[in-house]
Short mmCIF file of C-alpha atoms and ligand atoms in Angstrom, two decimals:
data_model
loop_
_atom_site.label_atom_id
_atom_site.label_comp_id
_atom_site.label_asym_id
_atom_site.label_seq_id
_atom_site.Cartn_x
_atom_site.Cartn_y
_atom_site.Cartn_z
CA MET C 24 4.21 15.49 -11.70
CA SER C 25 2.48 14.14 -8.69
CA VAL C 26 -1.33 13.56 -8.45
CA VAL C 27 -3.48 14.18 -5.50
CA SER C 28 -5.68 10.99 -5.54
CA HIS C 29 -9.12 10.03 -4.13
CA LEU C 30 -9.25 8.32 -0.71
CA ILE C 31 -11.87 5.52 -1.02
CA ASN C 32 -12.35 2.73 1.38
CA GLY C 33 -8.91 3.48 3.06
CA GLU C 34 -7.12 3.27 -0.13
CA LEU C 35 -5.76 5.85 -2.52
CA VAL C 36 -7.47 5.69 -5.85
CA GLU C 37 -6.47 7.26 -9.14
CA SER C 38 -8.94 8.80 -11.43
CA LYS C 39 -9.15 8.62 -15.47
CA ARG C 40 -9.24 12.33 -15.55
CA THR C 41 -7.14 15.06 -13.71
CA LEU C 42 -7.23 18.80 -13.16
CA GLU C 43 -4.25 21.20 -12.57
CA VAL C 44 -3.37 22.68 -9.24
CA THR C 45 -1.32 26.01 -9.38
CA ASN C 46 0.74 27.83 -6.97
CA PRO C 47 -0.66 31.25 -7.08
CA SER C 48 2.60 32.99 -5.96
CA THR C 49 4.32 31.75 -9.12
CA GLY C 50 1.58 31.00 -11.59
CA GLN C 51 3.19 27.47 -12.14
CA VAL C 52 1.28 24.24 -12.25
CA ILE C 53 2.65 22.29 -9.24
CA ARG C 54 0.67 18.97 -9.28
CA GLN C 55 -2.42 17.37 -10.66
CA VAL C 56 -5.48 16.37 -8.78
CA ALA C 57 -8.06 13.61 -9.57
CA ASP C 58 -11.22 14.67 -11.18
CA ALA C 59 -14.10 12.22 -10.15
CA ASP C 60 -16.47 10.91 -12.74
CA ALA C 61 -19.89 9.54 -11.55
CA ALA C 62 -18.33 6.03 -11.19
CA ASP C 63 -15.63 7.21 -8.78
CA VAL C 64 -18.36 8.93 -6.67
CA GLU C 65 -20.49 6.01 -6.53
CA ARG C 66 -17.54 3.81 -5.44
CA ALA C 67 -17.06 6.23 -2.61
CA ILE C 68 -20.58 6.09 -1.74
CA SER C 69 -20.70 2.33 -1.69
CA ALA C 70 -17.56 2.18 0.69
CA ALA C 71 -19.35 4.68 2.90
CA GLN C 72 -22.55 2.68 2.84
CA ALA C 73 -20.77 -0.46 3.79
CA ALA C 74 -18.86 0.92 6.64
CA PHE C 75 -21.87 2.62 8.27
CA PRO C 76 -23.62 -0.28 10.25
CA ALA C 77 -20.49 -1.19 12.18
CA TRP C 78 -19.39 2.38 12.68
CA ARG C 79 -22.99 3.30 13.96
CA ASP C 80 -22.81 0.53 16.43
CA THR C 81 -19.29 1.50 17.68
CA PRO C 82 -19.79 3.04 21.18
CA PRO C 83 -19.47 6.95 21.15
CA ALA C 84 -16.67 6.86 23.57
CA LYS C 85 -14.58 4.56 21.27
CA ARG C 86 -15.34 6.97 18.20
CA ALA C 87 -14.08 9.84 20.53
CA GLN C 88 -10.84 8.01 21.14
CA VAL C 89 -10.21 8.15 17.27
CA MET C 90 -10.77 11.90 17.53
CA TYR C 91 -8.20 12.29 20.31
CA SER C 92 -5.70 10.43 18.28
CA PHE C 93 -6.52 12.54 15.24
CA LYS C 94 -6.05 15.77 17.08
CA GLN C 95 -2.55 14.57 18.22
CA LEU C 96 -1.59 13.72 14.66
CA LEU C 97 -2.86 17.09 13.40
CA GLU C 98 -0.69 18.88 16.01
CA GLU C 99 2.46 16.76 15.01
CA HIS C 100 1.98 17.39 11.40
CA ALA C 101 1.02 21.02 11.68
CA ASP C 102 4.03 22.47 9.73
CA ARG C 103 3.59 20.16 6.89
CA LEU C 104 -0.04 20.86 6.58
CA VAL C 105 0.28 24.65 6.71
CA GLN C 106 2.91 24.46 4.17
CA LEU C 107 0.44 22.71 1.79
CA VAL C 108 -2.32 25.22 2.65
CA SER C 109 -0.01 28.31 1.92
CA GLU C 110 1.68 26.75 -1.29
CA GLU C 111 -1.76 26.06 -3.01
CA HIS C 112 -3.99 28.99 -1.54
CA GLY C 113 -1.43 31.59 -1.27
CA LYS C 114 -2.21 32.81 2.22
CA THR C 115 0.71 33.44 4.70
CA ILE C 116 2.07 30.58 6.76
CA GLU C 117 1.06 32.27 10.13
CA ASP C 118 -2.53 32.61 8.80
CA ALA C 119 -2.58 28.95 7.43
CA MET C 120 -1.58 27.99 11.02
CA GLY C 121 -4.43 30.08 12.39
CA GLU C 122 -6.84 28.27 10.28
CA LEU C 123 -5.60 24.88 11.24
CA LYS C 124 -5.70 25.65 14.91
CA ARG C 125 -9.07 26.79 14.54
CA GLY C 126 -9.92 23.52 12.68
CA ILE C 127 -8.36 21.45 15.41
CA GLU C 128 -10.66 23.19 18.00
CA ASN C 129 -13.47 21.45 16.20
CA VAL C 130 -11.76 18.09 16.73
CA GLU C 131 -11.41 18.86 20.31
CA TYR C 132 -15.17 19.55 20.46
CA ALA C 133 -16.08 16.26 18.80
CA CYS C 134 -13.98 14.40 21.39
CA GLY C 135 -16.77 15.13 23.71
CA VAL C 136 -19.41 13.37 21.64
CA PRO C 137 -20.30 11.02 24.41
CA GLU C 138 -21.68 13.94 26.49
CA LEU C 139 -23.21 15.56 23.45
CA LEU C 140 -25.09 12.50 22.43
CA LYS C 141 -26.50 11.80 25.93
CA GLY C 142 -30.01 12.58 25.00
CA GLU C 143 -32.99 13.63 27.04
CA TYR C 144 -34.81 11.54 29.80
CA SER C 145 -38.09 11.86 31.66
CA HIS C 146 -39.17 9.44 34.38
CA ASN C 147 -42.74 8.64 34.78
CA VAL C 148 -44.45 10.78 32.13
CA GLY C 149 -47.47 8.55 32.53
CA PRO C 150 -48.42 5.85 34.82
CA GLY C 151 -45.30 3.52 34.87
CA ILE C 152 -44.12 5.18 31.46
CA ASP C 153 -40.85 6.54 30.94
CA ALA C 154 -39.70 8.60 27.82
CA TRP C 155 -36.45 9.49 26.25
CA SER C 156 -35.09 11.02 23.18
CA ASN C 157 -31.82 9.90 21.67
CA PHE C 158 -29.81 11.15 18.72
CA GLN C 159 -29.13 8.76 16.01
CA PRO C 160 -26.70 9.00 13.02
CA LEU C 161 -28.19 9.64 9.52
CA GLY C 162 -25.96 7.36 7.41
CA VAL C 163 -23.73 8.52 4.63
CA VAL C 164 -23.26 12.27 4.60
CA ALA C 165 -21.30 14.55 2.38
CA GLY C 166 -19.36 17.70 2.65
CA ILE C 167 -18.44 20.17 -0.21
CA THR C 168 -16.02 22.81 0.56
CA PRO C 169 -14.42 26.05 -0.91
CA PHE C 170 -10.85 26.99 -1.59
CA ASN C 171 -10.31 29.72 1.04
CA PHE C 172 -10.07 27.54 4.04
CA PRO C 173 -8.70 24.19 2.83
CA ALA C 174 -7.93 22.85 6.08
CA MET C 175 -10.32 24.31 8.52
CA VAL C 176 -13.81 24.21 6.67
CA PRO C 177 -13.70 20.40 6.04
CA LEU C 178 -12.83 20.13 9.82
CA TRP C 179 -16.03 22.25 10.56
CA MET C 180 -17.93 19.12 9.12
CA TYR C 181 -16.55 15.55 9.34
CA PRO C 182 -15.14 15.22 12.88
CA MET C 183 -18.60 15.76 14.42
CA ALA C 184 -20.43 13.99 11.52
CA ILE C 185 -18.02 10.87 12.12
CA ALA C 186 -18.10 11.21 15.86
CA CYS C 187 -21.83 11.05 15.82
CA GLY C 188 -21.66 7.65 13.97
CA ASN C 189 -22.05 8.76 10.14
CA THR C 190 -19.83 7.83 7.49
CA PHE C 191 -18.54 10.63 5.26
CA ILE C 192 -17.65 11.66 1.81
CA LEU C 193 -15.60 15.11 1.47
CA LYS C 194 -15.41 16.93 -1.77
CA PRO C 195 -12.68 19.63 -1.15
CA SER C 196 -12.02 22.45 -3.56
CA GLU C 197 -10.14 21.37 -6.69
CA LYS C 198 -8.16 24.52 -6.55
CA ASP C 199 -6.18 23.56 -3.30
CA PRO C 200 -7.00 20.05 -2.55
CA SER C 201 -3.64 18.79 -0.86
CA ALA C 202 -4.30 20.09 2.59
CA ALA C 203 -7.72 18.52 2.88
CA MET C 204 -6.30 15.24 1.55
CA ALA C 205 -3.45 15.15 3.98
CA VAL C 206 -5.69 16.01 6.83
CA ALA C 207 -8.11 13.11 5.82
CA GLU C 208 -5.13 10.73 5.62
CA LEU C 209 -4.25 11.44 9.17
CA LEU C 210 -7.63 10.76 10.26
CA GLN C 211 -7.34 7.26 8.50
CA GLU C 212 -3.95 6.83 10.42
CA ALA C 213 -5.73 7.63 13.71
CA GLY C 214 -7.38 4.41 13.53
CA LEU C 215 -10.65 4.91 11.63
CA PRO C 216 -12.13 1.85 10.11
CA LYS C 217 -11.89 1.85 6.14
CA GLY C 218 -14.80 3.48 4.44
CA VAL C 219 -15.83 5.61 7.34
CA MET C 220 -13.97 8.66 5.71
CA ASN C 221 -13.60 9.09 2.10
CA VAL C 222 -12.44 11.90 -0.19
CA ILE C 223 -13.30 12.49 -3.92
CA HIS C 224 -11.83 15.28 -5.83
CA GLY C 225 -13.28 17.28 -8.76
CA GLY C 226 -15.80 19.58 -9.88
CA ARG C 227 -19.32 20.11 -10.55
CA GLU C 228 -20.04 16.48 -11.95
CA SER C 229 -18.78 14.94 -8.56
CA VAL C 230 -20.92 17.30 -6.67
CA GLU C 231 -24.18 16.60 -8.68
CA THR C 232 -23.58 12.95 -8.39
CA LEU C 233 -23.61 13.25 -4.57
CA LEU C 234 -26.64 15.59 -4.61
CA ASP C 235 -28.68 12.97 -6.66
CA ALA C 236 -27.49 9.82 -4.87
CA LYS C 237 -30.21 8.25 -2.75
CA ALA C 238 -27.85 6.89 -0.23
CA VAL C 239 -26.46 10.25 0.74
CA LYS C 240 -28.63 11.42 3.68
CA ALA C 241 -27.21 15.07 4.20
CA ILE C 242 -25.20 17.54 2.50
CA SER C 243 -23.10 20.36 4.18
CA PHE C 244 -21.95 22.95 1.65
CA VAL C 245 -19.69 25.99 2.05
CA GLY C 246 -19.00 28.12 -0.90
CA SER C 247 -20.42 31.03 -3.03
CA THR C 248 -24.15 32.05 -2.85
CA PRO C 249 -25.22 31.12 -6.30
CA VAL C 250 -23.73 27.60 -5.78
CA ALA C 251 -25.24 27.42 -2.26
CA GLU C 252 -28.60 28.24 -3.39
CA ALA C 253 -28.54 25.56 -6.07
CA ILE C 254 -27.16 22.96 -4.06
CA TYR C 255 -29.73 23.64 -1.37
CA SER C 256 -32.58 23.44 -3.98
CA ARG C 257 -31.30 20.28 -5.66
CA GLY C 258 -30.39 18.46 -2.57
CA SER C 259 -33.61 19.35 -0.72
CA ALA C 260 -35.70 18.26 -3.77
CA ALA C 261 -33.89 14.98 -3.42
CA GLY C 262 -35.11 14.60 0.15
CA LYS C 263 -31.80 15.28 1.76
CA ARG C 264 -31.06 17.42 4.82
CA VAL C 265 -29.05 20.35 3.50
CA GLN C 266 -27.09 23.20 5.02
CA ALA C 267 -25.43 25.46 2.30
CA LEU C 268 -23.32 28.50 3.66
CA GLY C 269 -22.85 31.08 1.04
CA GLY C 270 -21.12 34.33 0.45
CA ALA C 271 -20.91 37.62 2.38
CA LYS C 272 -20.43 41.37 2.33
CA ASN C 273 -19.52 42.22 5.90
CA HIS C 274 -19.83 45.85 7.22
CA ALA C 275 -17.95 47.21 10.27
CA VAL C 276 -19.73 50.32 11.64
CA VAL C 277 -17.27 52.95 13.14
CA LEU C 278 -19.00 55.41 15.53
CA PRO C 279 -17.36 58.83 16.29
CA ASP C 280 -16.56 57.68 19.84
CA ALA C 281 -14.56 54.63 18.76
CA ASP C 282 -10.81 54.13 19.49
CA LEU C 283 -9.88 54.84 15.98
CA GLU C 284 -6.28 53.63 16.09
CA ASN C 285 -7.67 50.42 17.49
CA ALA C 286 -10.42 50.15 14.80
CA ALA C 287 -7.91 50.85 12.04
CA ASN C 288 -5.41 48.25 13.24
CA THR C 289 -8.09 45.47 13.51
CA LEU C 290 -9.81 46.45 10.33
CA MET C 291 -6.31 46.09 8.44
CA GLY C 292 -6.27 42.39 9.51
CA ALA C 293 -10.08 41.96 8.81
CA ALA C 294 -10.12 43.49 5.38
CA TYR C 295 -6.64 42.50 3.99
CA GLY C 296 -5.92 39.24 5.98
CA SER C 297 -5.80 36.33 3.57
CA CYS C 298 -5.94 38.98 0.72
CA GLY C 299 -9.64 39.33 1.51
CA GLU C 300 -10.56 35.82 0.68
CA ARG C 301 -12.53 35.21 3.92
CA CYS C 302 -16.19 34.85 4.01
CA MET C 303 -16.00 36.88 7.31
CA ALA C 304 -13.67 39.49 5.87
CA ILE C 305 -14.85 43.13 6.49
CA SER C 306 -15.22 44.65 3.11
CA VAL C 307 -17.06 47.79 4.11
CA ALA C 308 -16.36 50.37 6.86
CA VAL C 309 -19.51 52.31 7.50
CA CYS C 310 -18.53 55.54 9.13
CA VAL C 311 -20.86 57.53 11.14
CA GLY C 312 -20.05 61.27 10.33
CA ASP C 313 -17.65 62.68 7.71
CA GLU C 314 -15.09 63.41 10.36
CA THR C 315 -14.92 59.81 11.57
CA ALA C 316 -14.54 58.83 7.88
CA ASP C 317 -11.78 61.26 7.20
CA ARG C 318 -9.91 60.18 10.35
CA LEU C 319 -10.19 56.42 9.72
CA VAL C 320 -9.11 56.93 6.04
CA GLU C 321 -6.10 59.09 7.20
CA THR C 322 -5.15 56.51 9.97
CA MET C 323 -5.35 53.44 7.51
CA LEU C 324 -3.59 54.82 4.39
CA PRO C 325 0.04 54.63 5.78
CA LYS C 326 -0.85 51.12 7.16
CA ILE C 327 -2.03 50.05 3.78
CA ALA C 328 1.00 51.52 2.14
CA GLY C 329 3.10 49.43 4.59
CA LEU C 330 1.42 46.01 3.89
CA LYS C 331 4.13 43.33 3.26
CA VAL C 332 3.04 41.38 0.29
CA GLY C 333 4.79 38.28 -1.21
CA PRO C 334 4.70 34.51 -1.48
CA GLY C 335 2.66 33.19 1.43
CA THR C 336 5.22 30.50 2.23
CA ASP C 337 7.84 33.13 3.19
CA LYS C 338 7.64 34.11 6.87
CA GLY C 339 6.57 37.58 8.29
CA LEU C 340 4.28 38.77 5.58
CA ASP C 341 0.90 40.17 5.89
CA MET C 342 -0.63 39.06 2.54
CA GLY C 343 -0.11 36.75 -0.25
CA PRO C 344 -1.47 36.49 -3.61
CA LEU C 345 -5.15 35.80 -4.72
CA VAL C 346 -5.90 32.19 -5.48
CA THR C 347 -6.06 32.11 -9.34
CA ALA C 348 -5.40 34.41 -12.41
CA GLU C 349 -9.18 34.36 -13.19
CA HIS C 350 -9.98 35.52 -9.54
CA ARG C 351 -7.29 38.12 -9.74
CA ASP C 352 -8.88 39.48 -12.93
CA LYS C 353 -12.33 39.50 -11.49
CA VAL C 354 -11.02 41.47 -8.48
CA LEU C 355 -9.36 44.09 -10.88
CA GLY C 356 -12.59 44.29 -12.83
CA TYR C 357 -14.45 45.29 -9.70
CA ILE C 358 -11.67 47.93 -8.87
CA GLU C 359 -12.08 49.29 -12.40
CA ASP C 360 -15.95 49.33 -11.87
CA GLY C 361 -15.72 51.19 -8.69
CA VAL C 362 -13.60 53.82 -10.26
CA LYS C 363 -16.03 54.28 -13.20
CA ALA C 364 -19.07 54.37 -10.78
CA GLY C 365 -17.50 57.58 -9.03
CA ALA C 366 -15.80 56.17 -5.80
CA THR C 367 -12.58 57.61 -4.87
CA LEU C 368 -9.70 55.00 -4.88
CA VAL C 369 -7.50 56.41 -2.06
CA ALA C 370 -5.18 53.48 -2.01
CA ASP C 371 -4.63 51.64 -5.44
CA GLY C 372 -2.77 48.33 -4.98
CA ARG C 373 -3.27 47.23 -8.71
CA SER C 374 0.28 47.95 -9.85
CA LEU C 375 1.93 46.00 -7.14
CA LYS C 376 4.83 43.91 -8.21
CA VAL C 377 6.51 41.29 -6.06
CA ALA C 378 10.09 40.89 -7.17
CA GLY C 379 11.00 37.56 -8.44
CA HIS C 380 7.19 36.42 -8.58
CA GLU C 381 6.10 38.50 -11.64
CA GLU C 382 3.86 35.73 -12.71
CA GLY C 383 2.10 35.60 -9.31
CA TYR C 384 -1.53 36.80 -8.84
CA PHE C 385 -0.69 39.56 -6.48
CA VAL C 386 -2.88 42.65 -5.94
CA GLY C 387 -1.91 45.16 -3.24
CA GLY C 388 -4.40 46.66 -0.67
CA CYS C 389 -7.09 49.09 -2.12
CA LEU C 390 -9.23 51.58 -0.29
CA PHE C 391 -12.35 53.12 -1.71
CA ASP C 392 -13.81 56.32 -0.21
CA ASN C 393 -17.32 57.74 -0.93
CA VAL C 394 -18.81 54.43 -1.86
CA THR C 395 -22.64 54.29 -2.14
CA ALA C 396 -25.18 51.74 -1.90
CA GLU C 397 -26.00 51.78 -5.67
CA MET C 398 -22.49 50.74 -6.72
CA ARG C 399 -21.61 47.10 -7.57
CA ILE C 400 -18.44 47.29 -5.54
CA TYR C 401 -20.78 47.76 -2.48
CA GLN C 402 -23.41 45.38 -3.51
CA GLU C 403 -21.42 42.36 -4.64
CA GLU C 404 -18.86 40.25 -2.75
CA ILE C 405 -15.46 41.03 -4.30
CA PHE C 406 -13.39 38.40 -2.16
CA GLY C 407 -10.11 40.53 -2.61
CA PRO C 408 -8.05 43.11 -0.72
CA VAL C 409 -10.57 45.84 -1.31
CA LEU C 410 -12.26 47.88 1.48
CA CYS C 411 -15.24 50.46 0.87
CA VAL C 412 -15.75 53.29 3.04
CA VAL C 413 -19.46 54.33 3.07
CA ARG C 414 -20.38 57.60 4.91
CA VAL C 415 -23.69 57.74 6.80
CA GLY C 416 -25.20 60.22 9.22
CA SER C 417 -26.20 58.07 12.12
CA LEU C 418 -26.09 54.60 13.82
CA ASP C 419 -29.65 54.07 12.58
CA ASP C 420 -28.67 54.77 8.83
CA ALA C 421 -25.74 52.53 9.35
CA MET C 422 -28.00 49.69 10.61
CA GLN C 423 -30.64 50.20 7.88
CA LEU C 424 -27.91 49.97 5.21
CA ILE C 425 -26.70 46.70 6.60
CA ASN C 426 -30.32 45.30 7.16
CA ASP C 427 -31.14 45.99 3.54
CA HIS C 428 -28.18 44.26 2.01
CA GLU C 429 -28.78 40.70 0.61
CA TYR C 430 -25.96 39.13 2.76
CA GLY C 431 -26.04 38.70 6.36
CA ASN C 432 -22.84 36.69 7.52
CA GLY C 433 -20.81 38.89 9.91
CA THR C 434 -20.77 42.30 11.07
CA CYS C 435 -19.00 44.57 13.75
CA LEU C 436 -19.53 47.85 15.51
CA PHE C 437 -16.61 49.94 16.89
CA THR C 438 -17.57 52.11 19.83
CA ARG C 439 -17.16 52.90 23.46
CA ASP C 440 -20.90 53.22 23.91
CA GLY C 441 -22.74 50.34 25.62
CA GLU C 442 -26.09 51.51 24.83
CA ALA C 443 -25.32 51.91 21.13
CA ALA C 444 -23.64 48.41 21.14
CA ARG C 445 -26.84 46.80 22.68
CA ARG C 446 -29.07 48.54 20.01
CA PHE C 447 -26.70 47.29 17.46
CA THR C 448 -26.54 43.63 18.58
CA ASP C 449 -30.18 43.50 19.07
CA GLY C 450 -31.54 45.00 16.04
CA ILE C 451 -28.89 44.06 13.27
CA GLU C 452 -30.09 41.32 10.82
CA VAL C 453 -26.88 39.53 10.57
CA GLY C 454 -25.89 35.96 11.90
CA MET C 455 -22.50 36.78 13.52
CA VAL C 456 -21.99 40.09 15.35
CA GLY C 457 -18.82 41.69 17.02
CA VAL C 458 -18.41 44.58 19.25
CA ASN C 459 -15.00 45.86 18.69
CA VAL C 460 -14.24 42.48 17.26
CA PRO C 461 -14.11 42.71 13.45
CA LEU C 462 -14.04 38.90 12.77
CA PRO C 463 -16.67 37.42 15.14
CA VAL C 464 -16.07 33.90 14.15
CA PRO C 465 -17.60 31.82 16.88
CA VAL C 466 -15.34 29.51 18.60
CA ALA C 467 -15.89 25.54 18.20
CA TYR C 468 -18.34 25.13 20.98
CA HIS C 469 -20.66 27.67 19.55
CA SER C 470 -22.11 27.49 15.84
CA PHE C 471 -21.23 29.39 12.70
CA GLY C 472 -23.68 30.78 10.29
CA GLY C 473 -25.07 33.69 8.57
CA TRP C 474 -28.60 35.08 7.85
CA LYS C 475 -30.38 36.02 4.68
CA ARG C 476 -28.46 34.91 1.47
CA SER C 477 -25.51 33.85 3.38
CA LEU C 478 -27.07 30.46 4.44
CA PHE C 479 -29.70 28.33 3.07
CA GLY C 480 -30.98 25.78 5.65
CA ASP C 481 -31.93 25.92 9.38
CA LEU C 482 -28.88 24.77 11.31
CA HIS C 483 -25.68 26.58 11.34
CA ALA C 484 -22.23 24.87 10.92
CA TYR C 485 -20.22 23.16 13.69
CA GLY C 486 -20.82 23.48 17.56
CA PRO C 487 -24.11 22.24 19.07
CA ASP C 488 -26.07 22.77 15.80
CA SER C 489 -23.76 20.37 13.97
CA VAL C 490 -24.87 17.57 16.44
CA ARG C 491 -28.27 18.23 15.57
CA PHE C 492 -27.63 18.37 11.82
CA TYR C 493 -25.68 15.13 11.74
CA THR C 494 -28.28 13.13 13.95
CA ARG C 495 -32.03 12.27 13.87
CA ARG C 496 -33.97 12.54 17.11
CA LYS C 497 -35.74 9.42 18.16
CA ALA C 498 -38.47 9.71 20.97
CA VAL C 499 -39.15 6.49 22.84
CA SER C 500 -42.01 5.91 25.19
CA GLN C 501 -41.73 2.63 27.20
CA ARG C 502 -44.12 1.17 29.82
CA TRP C 503 -43.49 -2.13 31.69
CA PRO C 504 -46.82 -2.99 33.40
CA SER C 505 -46.47 -4.98 36.43
CA ALA C 506 -47.96 -8.51 36.29
CA SER C 507 -50.79 -7.55 38.46
CA GLU C 508 -51.95 -4.64 36.71
CA ALA C 509 -55.11 -5.04 34.65
CA THR C 510 -55.32 -3.54 31.16
CA ARG C 511 -58.23 -2.62 29.14
CA ALA C 512 -58.89 -1.17 25.73
CA GLU C 513 -58.72 2.78 25.85
CA PHE C 514 -60.16 4.56 22.90
CA SER C 515 -59.69 8.23 24.00
CA PHE C 516 -56.40 10.00 23.16
CA PRO C 517 -53.92 9.23 26.16
CA THR C 518 -53.44 12.17 28.48
CA ASN C 519 -52.28 13.04 32.06
CA GLN C 520 -55.17 15.62 32.29
CA ARG C 521 -58.20 14.46 34.48
P1 NAD V 271 -17.33 27.93 -5.07
O1 NAD V 271 -18.94 28.08 -4.68
O2 NAD V 271 -16.87 28.31 -6.47
O3 NAD V 271 -17.01 26.57 -4.80
C1 NAD V 271 -17.35 25.87 -3.65
C2 NAD V 271 -17.31 24.38 -3.75
O4 NAD V 271 -18.33 23.98 -4.84
C3 NAD V 271 -16.09 23.80 -4.44
O5 NAD V 271 -15.81 22.53 -3.87
C4 NAD V 271 -16.43 23.69 -5.89
O6 NAD V 271 -15.77 22.56 -6.53
C5 NAD V 271 -17.86 23.45 -5.96
N1 NAD V 271 -18.62 23.95 -7.02
C6 NAD V 271 -18.28 25.11 -7.60
N2 NAD V 271 -19.23 25.38 -8.64
C7 NAD V 271 -20.09 24.44 -8.63
C8 NAD V 271 -21.30 24.19 -9.17
N3 NAD V 271 -21.75 24.84 -10.22
N4 NAD V 271 -22.03 22.94 -8.92
C9 NAD V 271 -21.61 22.13 -8.04
N5 NAD V 271 -20.36 22.31 -7.20
C10 NAD V 271 -19.71 23.52 -7.53
O7 NAD V 271 -16.67 28.78 -3.91
P2 NAD V 271 -15.22 29.17 -3.65
O8 NAD V 271 -14.73 30.11 -4.71
O9 NAD V 271 -14.31 27.93 -3.65
O10 NAD V 271 -15.15 29.71 -2.33
C11 NAD V 271 -15.25 31.23 -2.02
C12 NAD V 271 -16.76 31.43 -1.62
O11 NAD V 271 -17.07 30.52 -0.52
C13 NAD V 271 -17.00 32.87 -1.28
O12 NAD V 271 -18.16 33.32 -1.85
C14 NAD V 271 -16.95 32.86 0.26
O13 NAD V 271 -17.79 33.90 0.79
C15 NAD V 271 -17.75 31.46 0.44
N6 NAD V 271 -17.27 31.03 1.77
C16 NAD V 271 -18.49 31.07 2.83
C17 NAD V 271 -18.19 30.61 3.98
C18 NAD V 271 -19.41 30.74 4.93
O14 NAD V 271 -19.21 30.00 6.02
N7 NAD V 271 -20.50 31.31 4.68
C19 NAD V 271 -17.02 30.12 4.40
C20 NAD V 271 -15.94 30.07 3.43
C21 NAD V 271 -16.11 30.62 2.08
#
């Protein structure tokens, strides 16, 4: 059985320990992945440290040229990469292609790094004094990524980190490590010097070694909220810069004037696409008025019954399986809990069977009506194909509900009313907001991040914030007095005010 190795200093490196990687459509173990111990991680850190000085001093335009080649290679190898995503994660091939393309957009943005690092300049800030700020790389930085976007989320991080002159260590999810590894190997092939990009695989031990290592200057984390919070605390306590993106419960508000057919269609993709395993998935539809709720449920039920579910690697499907047996059982537990709490399960996907894939981790689309804010299925992130309908009396009630929730990643309003849309986008306490756009994932030249317990740290992921996250500002003031200028000691604080 093949083993996914570490990538350290440009070489594939095996580990003493391994973990199993499963195909969630069949339940079969398909390969092993290296499981780093502290010594493996320290080797990667040493390689990244050694590569840093020369890479830092490489002109940004040359670093950008590696990113151009990388983008080309990603496009050439796209079919192989999405096959790996789909085989290990379970999402459909078309969905995997979508994530890869959104990942490539981050590489395109990183190609513009000479422009992004131009800095700021002021001439003559004082007599004969010029001042500028430039942005210098931090050193060795690390990224820890979740299972649900195995190609895209790593690409949120290292193209920009590396383009800014840092060296990088990626720790992808151990559940579906192959795509992240294949993508990193393409970056190596694009002409990156050895040691600039390193990948180590494994679980908690590898992450904790990165968090405690003095040489690692910054950590980008994406994953569940309890882990994000722990990583933020431990990394910050060790003096690192940390951005830790966590979980979500994303609400879509449906107003009575909304185009219901459009809302139902786009909600289908936002709730059930990738089997609900997206941090931006809509998991709550907040309907204003009973009539709106009745119409939405009625419109969605036949669409849910028509969902095409099967192994993600087959073409033309809507949904694949959940990622592991453990996660499927957790999702089933939430559905059971919702029924016991008194919510109405109007679409029940629990008995779904996919012929020829009886051991796969499939759950069909589920829809709960009459969900209330006290229920666990409302409060917690389920991360499965489960949409909850909550009925409220007004837009204000809907906004209060959302603002009271502990998460604040994404949200959306369905309406034709511009005034309501403006009130919503102004007042809602959520980081990414859509109006008639249920998955408002910002494009690569904006930045991505939630509010409240969906993000620990200050700067968001990718886009302009990532340039700031992966660099330190240096402010320089410079004076070249002319030979004839007399100087004398000045003891008062220098100022331009008279
Ligand atoms: P996870 O938190 O279990 O794992 C994320 C990463 O952390 C993995 O690499 C894993 O190996 C590592 N890890 C897990 N437990 C750890 C521990 N105790 N100590 C140190 N490292 C640990 O998340 P997941 O199940 O892989 O991904 C799903 C979660 O990620 C969901 O909650 C989803 O909302 C969230 N997510 C958030 C965003 C976002 O941008 N906010 C994006 C994608 C996914």
